[in-house]
mmCIF file of C-alpha atoms in Angstrom:
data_model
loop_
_atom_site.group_PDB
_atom_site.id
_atom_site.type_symbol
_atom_site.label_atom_id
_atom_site.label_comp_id
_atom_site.label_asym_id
_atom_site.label_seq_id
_atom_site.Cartn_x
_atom_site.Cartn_y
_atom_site.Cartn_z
ATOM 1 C CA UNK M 1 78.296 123.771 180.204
ATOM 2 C CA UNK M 2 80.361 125.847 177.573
ATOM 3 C CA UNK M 3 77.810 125.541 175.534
ATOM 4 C CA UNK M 4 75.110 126.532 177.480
ATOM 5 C CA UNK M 5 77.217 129.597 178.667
ATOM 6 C CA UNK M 6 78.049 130.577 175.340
ATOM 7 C CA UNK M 7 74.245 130.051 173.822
ATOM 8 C CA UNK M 8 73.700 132.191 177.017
ATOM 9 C CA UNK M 9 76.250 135.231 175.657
ATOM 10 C CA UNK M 10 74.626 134.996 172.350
ATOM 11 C CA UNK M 11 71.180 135.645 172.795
ATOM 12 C CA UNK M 12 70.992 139.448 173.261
ATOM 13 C CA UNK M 13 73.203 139.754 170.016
ATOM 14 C CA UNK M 14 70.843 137.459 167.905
ATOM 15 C CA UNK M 15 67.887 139.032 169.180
ATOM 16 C CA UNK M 16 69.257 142.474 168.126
ATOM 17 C CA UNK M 17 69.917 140.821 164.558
ATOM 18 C CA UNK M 18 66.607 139.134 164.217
ATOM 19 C CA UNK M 19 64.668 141.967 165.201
ATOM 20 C CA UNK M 20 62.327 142.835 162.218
ATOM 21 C CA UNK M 21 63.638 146.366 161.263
ATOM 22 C CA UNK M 22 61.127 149.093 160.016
ATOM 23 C CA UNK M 23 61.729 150.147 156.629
ATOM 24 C CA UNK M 24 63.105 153.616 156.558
ATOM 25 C CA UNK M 25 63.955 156.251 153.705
ATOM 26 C CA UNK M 26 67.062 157.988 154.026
ATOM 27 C CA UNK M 27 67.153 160.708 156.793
ATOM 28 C CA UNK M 28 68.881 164.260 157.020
ATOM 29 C CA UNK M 29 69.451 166.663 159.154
ATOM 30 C CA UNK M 30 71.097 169.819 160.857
ATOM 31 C CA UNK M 31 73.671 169.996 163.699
ATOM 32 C CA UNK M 32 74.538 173.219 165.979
ATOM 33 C CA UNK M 33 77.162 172.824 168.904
ATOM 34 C CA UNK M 34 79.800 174.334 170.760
ATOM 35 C CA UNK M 35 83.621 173.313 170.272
ATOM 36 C CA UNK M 36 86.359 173.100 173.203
ATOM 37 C CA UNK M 37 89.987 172.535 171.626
ATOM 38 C CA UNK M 38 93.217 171.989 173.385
ATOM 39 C CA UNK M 39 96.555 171.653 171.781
ATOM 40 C CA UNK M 40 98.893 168.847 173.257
ATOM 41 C CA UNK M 41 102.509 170.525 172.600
ATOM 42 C CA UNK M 42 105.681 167.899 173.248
ATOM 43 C CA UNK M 43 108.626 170.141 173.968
ATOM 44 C CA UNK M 44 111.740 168.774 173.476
ATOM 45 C CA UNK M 45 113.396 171.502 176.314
ATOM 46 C CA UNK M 46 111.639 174.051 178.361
ATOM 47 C CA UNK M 47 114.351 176.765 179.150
ATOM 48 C CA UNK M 48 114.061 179.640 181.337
ATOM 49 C CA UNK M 49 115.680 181.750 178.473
ATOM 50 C CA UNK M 50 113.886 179.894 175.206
ATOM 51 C CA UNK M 51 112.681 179.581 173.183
ATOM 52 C CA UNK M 52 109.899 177.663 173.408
ATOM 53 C CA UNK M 53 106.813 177.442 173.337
ATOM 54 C CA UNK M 54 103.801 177.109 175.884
ATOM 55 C CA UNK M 55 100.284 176.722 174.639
ATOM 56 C CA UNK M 56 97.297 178.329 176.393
ATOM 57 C CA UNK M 57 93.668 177.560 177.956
ATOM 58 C CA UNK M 58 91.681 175.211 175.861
ATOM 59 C CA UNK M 59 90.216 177.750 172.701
ATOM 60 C CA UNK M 60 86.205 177.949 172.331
ATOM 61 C CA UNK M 61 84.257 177.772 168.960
ATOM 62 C CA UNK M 62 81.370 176.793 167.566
ATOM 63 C CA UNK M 63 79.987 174.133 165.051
ATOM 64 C CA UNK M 64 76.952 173.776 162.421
ATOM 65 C CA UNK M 65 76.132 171.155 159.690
ATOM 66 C CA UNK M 66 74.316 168.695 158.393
ATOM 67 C CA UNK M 67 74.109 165.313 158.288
ATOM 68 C CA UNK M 68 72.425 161.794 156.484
ATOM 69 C CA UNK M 69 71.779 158.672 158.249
ATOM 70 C CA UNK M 70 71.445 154.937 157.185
ATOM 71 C CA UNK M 71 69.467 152.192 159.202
ATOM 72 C CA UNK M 72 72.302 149.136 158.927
ATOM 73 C CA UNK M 73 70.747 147.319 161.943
ATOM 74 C CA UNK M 74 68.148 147.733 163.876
ATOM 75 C CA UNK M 75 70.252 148.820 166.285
ATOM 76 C CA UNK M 76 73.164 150.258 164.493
ATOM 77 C CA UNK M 77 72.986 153.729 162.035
ATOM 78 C CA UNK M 78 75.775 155.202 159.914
ATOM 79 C CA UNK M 79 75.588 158.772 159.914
ATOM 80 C CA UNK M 80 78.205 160.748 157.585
ATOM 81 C CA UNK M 81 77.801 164.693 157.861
ATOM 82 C CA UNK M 82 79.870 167.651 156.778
ATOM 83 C CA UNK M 83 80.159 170.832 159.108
ATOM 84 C CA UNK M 84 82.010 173.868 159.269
ATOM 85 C CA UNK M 85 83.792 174.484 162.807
ATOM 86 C CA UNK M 86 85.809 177.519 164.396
ATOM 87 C CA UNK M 87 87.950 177.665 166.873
ATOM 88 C CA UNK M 88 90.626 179.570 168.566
ATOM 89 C CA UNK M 89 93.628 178.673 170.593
ATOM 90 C CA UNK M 90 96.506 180.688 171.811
ATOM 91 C CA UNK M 91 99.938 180.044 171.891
ATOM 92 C CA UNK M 92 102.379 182.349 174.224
ATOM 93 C CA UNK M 93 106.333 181.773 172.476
ATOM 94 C CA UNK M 94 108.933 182.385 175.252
ATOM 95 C CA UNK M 95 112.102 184.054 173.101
ATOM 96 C CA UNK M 96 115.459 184.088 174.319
ATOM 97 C CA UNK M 97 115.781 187.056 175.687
ATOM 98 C CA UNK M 98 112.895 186.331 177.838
ATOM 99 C CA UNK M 99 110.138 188.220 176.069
ATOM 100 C CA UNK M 100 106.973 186.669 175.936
ATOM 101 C CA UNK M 101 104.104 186.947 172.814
ATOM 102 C CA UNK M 102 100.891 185.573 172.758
ATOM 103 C CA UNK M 103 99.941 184.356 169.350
ATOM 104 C CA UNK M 104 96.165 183.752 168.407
ATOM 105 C CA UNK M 105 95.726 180.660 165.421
ATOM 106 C CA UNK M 106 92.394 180.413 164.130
ATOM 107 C CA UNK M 107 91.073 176.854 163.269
ATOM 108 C CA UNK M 108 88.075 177.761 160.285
ATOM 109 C CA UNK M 109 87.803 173.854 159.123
ATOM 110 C CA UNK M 110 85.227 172.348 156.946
ATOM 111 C CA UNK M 111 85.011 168.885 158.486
ATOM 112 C CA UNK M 112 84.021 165.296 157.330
ATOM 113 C CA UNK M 113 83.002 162.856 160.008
ATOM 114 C CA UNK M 114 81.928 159.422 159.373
ATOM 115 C CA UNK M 115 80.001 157.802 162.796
ATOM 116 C CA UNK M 116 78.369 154.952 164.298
ATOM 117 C CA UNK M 117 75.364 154.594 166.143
ATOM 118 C CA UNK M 118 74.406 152.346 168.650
ATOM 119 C CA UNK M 119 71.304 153.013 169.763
ATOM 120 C CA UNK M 120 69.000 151.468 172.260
ATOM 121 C CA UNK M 121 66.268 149.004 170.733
ATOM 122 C CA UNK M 122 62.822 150.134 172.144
ATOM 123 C CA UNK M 123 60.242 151.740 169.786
ATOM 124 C CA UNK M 124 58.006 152.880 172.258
ATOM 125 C CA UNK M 125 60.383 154.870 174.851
ATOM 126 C CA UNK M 126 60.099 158.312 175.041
ATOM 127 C CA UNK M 127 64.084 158.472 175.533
ATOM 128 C CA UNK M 128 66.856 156.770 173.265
ATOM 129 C CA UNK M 129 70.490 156.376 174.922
ATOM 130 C CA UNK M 130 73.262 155.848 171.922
ATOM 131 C CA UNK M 131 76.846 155.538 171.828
ATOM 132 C CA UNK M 132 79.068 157.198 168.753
ATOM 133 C CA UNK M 133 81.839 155.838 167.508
ATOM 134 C CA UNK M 134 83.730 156.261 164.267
ATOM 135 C CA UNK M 135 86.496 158.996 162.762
ATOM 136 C CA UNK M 136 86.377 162.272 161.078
ATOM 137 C CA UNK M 137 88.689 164.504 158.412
ATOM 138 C CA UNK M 138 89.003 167.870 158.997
ATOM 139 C CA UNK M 139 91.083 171.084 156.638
ATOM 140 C CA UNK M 140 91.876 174.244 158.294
ATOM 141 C CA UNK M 141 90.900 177.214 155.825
ATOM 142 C CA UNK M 142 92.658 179.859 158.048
ATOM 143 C CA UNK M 143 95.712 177.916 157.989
ATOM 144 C CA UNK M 144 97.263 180.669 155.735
ATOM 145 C CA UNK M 145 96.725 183.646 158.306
ATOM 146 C CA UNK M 146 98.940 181.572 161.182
ATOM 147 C CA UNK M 147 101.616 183.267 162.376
ATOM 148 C CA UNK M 148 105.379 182.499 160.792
ATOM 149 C CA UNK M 149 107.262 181.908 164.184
ATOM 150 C CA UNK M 150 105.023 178.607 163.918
ATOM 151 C CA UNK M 151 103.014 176.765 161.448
ATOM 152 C CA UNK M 152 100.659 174.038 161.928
ATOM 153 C CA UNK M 153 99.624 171.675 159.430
ATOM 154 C CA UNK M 154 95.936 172.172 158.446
ATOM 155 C CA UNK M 155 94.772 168.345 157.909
ATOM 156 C CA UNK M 156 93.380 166.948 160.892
ATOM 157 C CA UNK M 157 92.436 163.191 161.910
ATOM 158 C CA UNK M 158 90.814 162.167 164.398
ATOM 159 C CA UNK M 159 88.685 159.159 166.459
ATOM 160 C CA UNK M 160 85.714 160.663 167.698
ATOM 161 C CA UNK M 161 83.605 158.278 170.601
ATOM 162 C CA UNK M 162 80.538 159.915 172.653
ATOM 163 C CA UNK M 163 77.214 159.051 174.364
ATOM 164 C CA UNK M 164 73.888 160.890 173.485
ATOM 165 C CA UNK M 165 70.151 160.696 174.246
ATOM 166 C CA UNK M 166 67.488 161.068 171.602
ATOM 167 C CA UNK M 167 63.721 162.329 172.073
ATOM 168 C CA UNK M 168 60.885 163.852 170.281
ATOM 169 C CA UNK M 169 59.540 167.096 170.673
ATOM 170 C CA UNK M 170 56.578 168.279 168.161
ATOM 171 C CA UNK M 171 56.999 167.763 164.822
ATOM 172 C CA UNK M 172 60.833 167.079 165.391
ATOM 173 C CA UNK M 173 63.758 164.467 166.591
ATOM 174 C CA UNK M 174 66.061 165.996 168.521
ATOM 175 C CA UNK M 175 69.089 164.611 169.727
ATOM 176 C CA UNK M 176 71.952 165.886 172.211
ATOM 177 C CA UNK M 177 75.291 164.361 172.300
ATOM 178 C CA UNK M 178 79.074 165.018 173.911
ATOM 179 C CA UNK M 179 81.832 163.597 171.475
ATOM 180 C CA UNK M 180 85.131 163.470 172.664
ATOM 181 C CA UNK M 181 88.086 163.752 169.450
ATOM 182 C CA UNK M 182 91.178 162.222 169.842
ATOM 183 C CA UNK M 183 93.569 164.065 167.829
ATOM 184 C CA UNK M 184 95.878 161.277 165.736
ATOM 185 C CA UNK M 185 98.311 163.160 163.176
ATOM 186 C CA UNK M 186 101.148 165.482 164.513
ATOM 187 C CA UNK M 187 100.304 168.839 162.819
ATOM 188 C CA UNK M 188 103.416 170.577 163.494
ATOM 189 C CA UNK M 189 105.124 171.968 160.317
ATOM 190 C CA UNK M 190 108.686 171.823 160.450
ATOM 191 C CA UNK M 191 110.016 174.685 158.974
ATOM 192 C CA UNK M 192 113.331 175.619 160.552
ATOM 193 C CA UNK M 193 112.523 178.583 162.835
ATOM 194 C CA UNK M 194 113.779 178.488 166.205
ATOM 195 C CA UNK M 195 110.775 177.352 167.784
ATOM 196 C CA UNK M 196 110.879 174.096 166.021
ATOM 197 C CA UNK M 197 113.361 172.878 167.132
ATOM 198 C CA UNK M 198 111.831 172.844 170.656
ATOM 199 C CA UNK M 199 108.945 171.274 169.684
ATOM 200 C CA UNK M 200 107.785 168.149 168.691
ATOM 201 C CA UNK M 201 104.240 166.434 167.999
ATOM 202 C CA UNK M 202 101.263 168.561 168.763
ATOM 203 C CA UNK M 203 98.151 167.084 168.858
ATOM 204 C CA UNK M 204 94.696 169.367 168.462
ATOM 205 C CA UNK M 205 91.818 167.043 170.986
ATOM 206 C CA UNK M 206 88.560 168.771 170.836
ATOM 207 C CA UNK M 207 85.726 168.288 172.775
ATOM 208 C CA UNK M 208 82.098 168.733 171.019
ATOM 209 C CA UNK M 209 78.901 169.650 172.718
ATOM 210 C CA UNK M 210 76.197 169.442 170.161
ATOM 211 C CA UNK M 211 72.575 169.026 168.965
ATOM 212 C CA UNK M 212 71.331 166.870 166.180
ATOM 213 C CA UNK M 213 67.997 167.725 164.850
ATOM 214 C CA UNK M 214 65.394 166.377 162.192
ATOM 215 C CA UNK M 215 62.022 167.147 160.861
ATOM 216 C CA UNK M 216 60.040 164.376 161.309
ATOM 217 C CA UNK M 217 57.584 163.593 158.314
#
């Protein structure tokens, strides 16, 4: 009966394997979107006469690059890209004599993420789901122009997942997707001020509405 169960749980996965894939060049193409960052801020004390700090709404940006894709499996892709983003968040400091500043830190990254594509296996639908998976690497260019009550690291890791749907239209592929990015490194930068010392990890999470597009030959 195991084995019959397990035959069972192995056939869609064979199938997938087996499945006679159609030999492809290598593809490229051009992404647009629209960012959404929050920064996660762990406060080690919030006092009513600081200081501390408190960080905003979420900061809106915008994306563009492009990208190249390899066929692994008829089902699976690997699609590395570069892309420039920028975003802007706020961050309001609370100072001891209970002033409070708002402080704008711009986020102008060149970005490297490496994903995974699971896509669905029918040729002839006029409608692709996929799920993404994978990581990306990110350096923050305006990391210089940051204010000095504050710095933030500008290296950025992160563990990107999303869903999409792919379709033709004309002469192109055209493919929308929402990827969710899980910030993983603490990008505070310690450097003795007395904000520091009530904070501790910050996280930057971003949340990516975009469009992947091709030319199709």
């Amino acid at each position: 009966m195991k084995k019959i169960v397990l035959a069972f749980l192995m056939f869609p996965v064979l199938h997938a394997l087996g499945q006679k894939s159609e030999v492809q060049p290598f593809t490229f193409g051009y992404s647009i979107g629209a960012e959404m960052q929050s920064l996660n801020i762990g406060l080690f004390s919030e006092r009513p006469t600081g200081p501390y700090i408190t960080a905003d709404r979420p900061g809106f940006g915008a994306a563009a690059g492009i990208w190249g894709q390899w066929q692994l499996l008829p089902v699976l892709h690997l699609r590395p890209a570069v892309q420039f983003h920028y975003t802007k968040n706020t961050i309001r400091f609370w100072a001891d004599n209970g002033v409070v500043e708002r402080r704008e830190y711009p986020f102008t990254e060149i970005e490297i993420p490496v994903h995974f594509l699971l896509t669905s296996a029918g040729q002839r639908l006029p409608v692709k789901g996929l799920i993404l998976f994978g990581g990306r690497l990110s350096g923050n260019l305006a990391a210089a122009r940051q204010n000095v009550l504050m710095k933030l690291l500008p290296e950025r890791l992160g563990l990107d997942i999303g869903i999409g749907a792919g379709f033709r239209w004309g002469n192109w592929a055209i493919q929308p997707e929402i990827i969710y990015s899980y910030g993983m490194n603490n990008v505070h930068d310690f450097t003795n001020s007395p904000y520091d010392w009530s904070v501790g990890r910050i996280f930057r999470d971003r949340l990516n509405l975009r469009v992947a597009f091709r030319r199709l030959r």
